[in-house]
Short mmCIF file of C-alpha atoms in Angstrom, two decimals:
data_model
loop_
_atom_site.label_atom_id
_atom_site.label_comp_id
_atom_site.label_asym_id
_atom_site.label_seq_id
_atom_site.Cartn_x
_atom_site.Cartn_y
_atom_site.Cartn_z
CA UNK A 1 11.51 25.44 -4.49
CA UNK A 2 13.70 22.93 -6.50
CA UNK A 3 12.70 20.11 -4.05
CA UNK A 4 8.93 20.89 -4.59
CA UNK A 5 9.43 20.96 -8.36
CA UNK A 6 11.21 17.65 -8.37
CA UNK A 7 8.35 16.24 -6.23
CA UNK A 8 5.80 17.42 -8.55
CA UNK A 9 7.69 16.03 -11.51
CA UNK A 10 8.01 12.51 -9.87
CA UNK A 11 4.27 12.62 -9.00
CA UNK A 12 3.39 13.54 -12.59
CA UNK A 13 5.71 10.82 -13.98
CA UNK A 14 4.05 8.23 -11.81
CA UNK A 15 0.43 9.37 -12.75
CA UNK A 16 1.34 9.08 -16.42
CA UNK A 17 3.41 5.86 -16.25
CA UNK A 18 0.58 4.21 -14.09
CA UNK A 19 -2.05 5.37 -16.62
CA UNK A 20 -0.19 4.17 -19.71
CA UNK A 21 0.86 1.07 -18.12
CA UNK A 22 -2.80 0.07 -17.35
CA UNK A 23 -4.09 1.34 -20.64
CA UNK A 24 -1.52 -0.41 -22.77
CA UNK A 25 -2.00 -3.67 -20.70
CA UNK A 26 -5.67 -4.06 -20.22
CA UNK A 27 -7.76 -6.87 -18.99
CA UNK A 28 -6.14 -9.75 -17.07
CA UNK A 29 -2.80 -7.88 -17.15
CA UNK A 30 -4.26 -5.49 -14.79
CA UNK A 31 -3.56 -7.92 -12.02
CA UNK A 32 -0.12 -8.30 -10.58
CA UNK A 33 1.59 -11.91 -10.76
CA UNK A 34 1.93 -14.39 -7.85
CA UNK A 35 2.95 -13.13 -4.54
CA UNK A 36 6.71 -13.63 -4.55
CA UNK A 37 9.35 -13.21 -1.71
CA UNK A 38 11.12 -9.81 -1.77
CA UNK A 39 14.50 -9.95 -2.98
CA UNK A 40 15.67 -6.43 -1.96
CA UNK A 41 16.91 -5.08 1.25
CA UNK A 42 14.58 -6.49 4.04
CA UNK A 43 14.97 -3.41 6.39
CA UNK A 44 12.34 -1.05 5.20
CA UNK A 45 12.97 2.52 4.49
CA UNK A 46 11.55 5.04 7.29
CA UNK A 47 7.80 5.78 7.07
CA UNK A 48 6.46 8.49 9.34
CA UNK A 49 3.34 10.16 7.95
CA UNK A 50 0.16 11.77 9.17
CA UNK A 51 -2.96 9.63 9.44
CA UNK A 52 -6.40 10.96 8.64
CA UNK A 53 -6.74 12.56 12.07
CA UNK A 54 -3.48 14.27 11.73
CA UNK A 55 -1.63 11.91 14.27
CA UNK A 56 1.87 11.11 12.84
CA UNK A 57 2.19 7.27 12.68
CA UNK A 58 5.54 5.51 12.42
CA UNK A 59 6.06 2.09 10.81
CA UNK A 60 8.21 0.90 13.55
CA UNK A 61 5.37 1.15 15.93
CA UNK A 62 3.73 -1.79 14.14
CA UNK A 63 6.42 -4.23 15.08
CA UNK A 64 4.91 -7.42 16.43
CA UNK A 65 2.03 -7.22 13.71
CA UNK A 66 2.13 -8.49 10.00
CA UNK A 67 1.54 -5.30 7.93
CA UNK A 68 0.28 -5.07 4.50
CA UNK A 69 1.74 -1.79 3.28
CA UNK A 70 0.03 -0.49 0.26
CA UNK A 71 0.92 2.80 -1.92
CA UNK A 72 -2.21 4.04 -3.65
CA UNK A 73 -4.33 6.94 -4.94
CA UNK A 74 -8.04 7.36 -5.47
CA UNK A 75 -7.49 8.29 -9.00
CA UNK A 76 -5.70 4.95 -9.74
CA UNK A 77 -8.20 2.34 -11.22
CA UNK A 78 -6.16 -0.68 -10.31
CA UNK A 79 -5.80 0.78 -6.71
CA UNK A 80 -9.68 1.25 -6.51
CA UNK A 81 -10.06 -2.31 -7.68
CA UNK A 82 -7.80 -4.09 -5.20
CA UNK A 83 -8.80 -1.84 -2.31
CA UNK A 84 -11.89 -3.99 -1.25
CA UNK A 85 -10.08 -7.25 -1.25
CA UNK A 86 -7.53 -5.56 1.22
CA UNK A 87 -10.55 -4.80 3.45
CA UNK A 88 -12.07 -8.40 3.17
CA UNK A 89 -8.50 -9.63 4.03
CA UNK A 90 -8.43 -7.42 7.06
CA UNK A 91 -11.85 -8.71 8.26
CA UNK A 92 -10.83 -12.33 7.76
CA UNK A 93 -8.04 -11.67 10.16
CA UNK A 94 -9.58 -9.42 12.30
CA UNK A 95 -8.64 -11.00 15.62
CA UNK A 96 -4.86 -11.66 14.34
CA UNK A 97 -1.88 -9.18 14.86
CA UNK A 98 -2.37 -7.94 11.16
CA UNK A 99 -2.75 -4.22 9.84
CA UNK A 100 -3.45 -2.67 6.44
CA UNK A 101 -1.60 0.54 6.11
CA UNK A 102 -2.77 2.49 2.99
CA UNK A 103 -0.39 5.34 2.06
CA UNK A 104 -2.08 7.79 -0.28
CA UNK A 105 -0.03 9.75 -2.52
CA UNK A 106 -0.75 13.53 -2.81
CA UNK A 107 -4.46 13.64 -2.04
CA UNK A 108 -6.13 15.44 0.81
CA UNK A 109 -8.30 13.94 3.67
CA UNK A 110 -11.51 14.97 1.96
CA UNK A 111 -10.76 13.23 -1.47
CA UNK A 112 -9.85 10.04 0.51
CA UNK A 113 -12.83 9.98 2.72
CA UNK A 114 -15.15 10.66 -0.11
CA UNK A 115 -13.76 7.45 -1.83
CA UNK A 116 -13.45 5.22 1.12
CA UNK A 117 -16.57 3.98 2.95
CA UNK A 118 -16.55 4.66 6.67
CA UNK A 119 -16.23 0.91 7.58
CA UNK A 120 -13.03 0.64 5.40
CA UNK A 121 -11.72 3.98 6.76
CA UNK A 122 -12.02 2.61 10.30
CA UNK A 123 -10.43 -0.61 9.55
CA UNK A 124 -7.37 0.74 7.70
CA UNK A 125 -4.41 3.02 8.85
CA UNK A 126 -4.52 5.46 6.10
CA UNK A 127 -1.39 7.83 5.77
CA UNK A 128 -1.22 11.02 3.96
CA UNK A 129 1.99 11.44 1.59
CA UNK A 130 1.18 14.81 0.48
CA UNK A 131 4.77 15.87 -0.39
CA UNK A 132 5.78 12.52 -1.96
CA UNK A 133 8.65 11.78 0.61
CA UNK A 134 7.67 8.15 1.27
CA UNK A 135 7.07 7.57 -2.40
CA UNK A 136 10.81 8.61 -2.98
CA UNK A 137 12.18 6.79 0.09
CA UNK A 138 10.40 3.57 -0.98
CA UNK A 139 11.23 3.87 -4.60
CA UNK A 140 7.70 3.64 -5.68
CA UNK A 141 7.36 3.79 -9.52
CA UNK A 142 3.75 2.32 -10.21
CA UNK A 143 0.50 2.39 -8.45
CA UNK A 144 -0.53 0.29 -6.47
CA UNK A 145 2.45 -1.14 -4.98
CA UNK A 146 2.44 -3.45 -1.79
CA UNK A 147 4.73 -4.80 0.77
CA UNK A 148 3.96 -7.53 3.17
CA UNK A 149 6.06 -6.82 6.30
CA UNK A 150 6.60 -9.50 8.97
CA UNK A 151 6.22 -9.24 12.71
CA UNK A 152 10.03 -8.30 13.04
CA UNK A 153 9.63 -5.38 10.80
CA UNK A 154 11.16 -6.97 7.69
CA UNK A 155 9.92 -6.70 4.24
CA UNK A 156 9.14 -10.30 3.09
CA UNK A 157 6.91 -9.89 -0.03
CA UNK A 158 6.36 -7.16 -2.66
CA UNK A 159 4.00 -6.76 -5.34
CA UNK A 160 3.46 -4.16 -8.14
CA UNK A 161 -0.02 -3.92 -9.58
CA UNK A 162 -3.49 -4.83 -8.44
CA UNK A 163 -3.91 -7.99 -6.44
CA UNK A 164 -6.78 -10.06 -5.06
CA UNK A 165 -5.73 -9.97 -1.47
CA UNK A 166 -8.23 -12.17 0.10
CA UNK A 167 -7.77 -14.96 -2.29
CA UNK A 168 -6.30 -18.43 -1.08
CA UNK A 169 -2.67 -17.79 -1.83
CA UNK A 170 -2.33 -14.44 0.03
CA UNK A 171 -4.43 -15.62 2.97
CA UNK A 172 -2.03 -18.47 3.14
CA UNK A 173 1.07 -16.35 3.01
CA UNK A 174 -0.13 -13.83 5.57
CA UNK A 175 -1.11 -16.82 7.89
CA UNK A 176 2.26 -18.26 7.62
CA UNK A 177 3.78 -14.84 8.58
CA UNK A 178 1.30 -14.53 11.44
CA UNK A 179 2.43 -17.94 12.67
CA UNK A 180 6.14 -17.20 12.69
CA UNK A 181 7.85 -16.47 16.09
#
């Protein structure tokens, strides 16, 4: 019971923090800065969650691919703004070993599928973090939060805030990661 209360408190804190952050800093500040190399521990925390079909998916199973891991929610305006750019990036790199994994926080399948067009739903791996475990394990404090993970499974870049993922800079960075051995 205490664990559930803590999870609910953490979830509510993030909702309020994200809302205030993007109300206080409107306009261009909605966007994250430049894509910068990640300075934290490169080994990612565990990530094992159900996808929209109920199948448990594990981040380790994506080794050999570059992964854009995005923590988001449908109620988050910056998340809703950046989501189409992630889909366009996925389409630009359709024939490459590249995946977009969208980890939704605390929402059910119906909420997500109502928001997400069928074509986007088919192109993304959407995971459901109903209890907030991944949120805590990954120390997510704002939405959206994104990580670029290389083919060896190491975190290489991180970003807090909305980002135009199909712009020249991120396409170049992802392409460099794709070309690494």
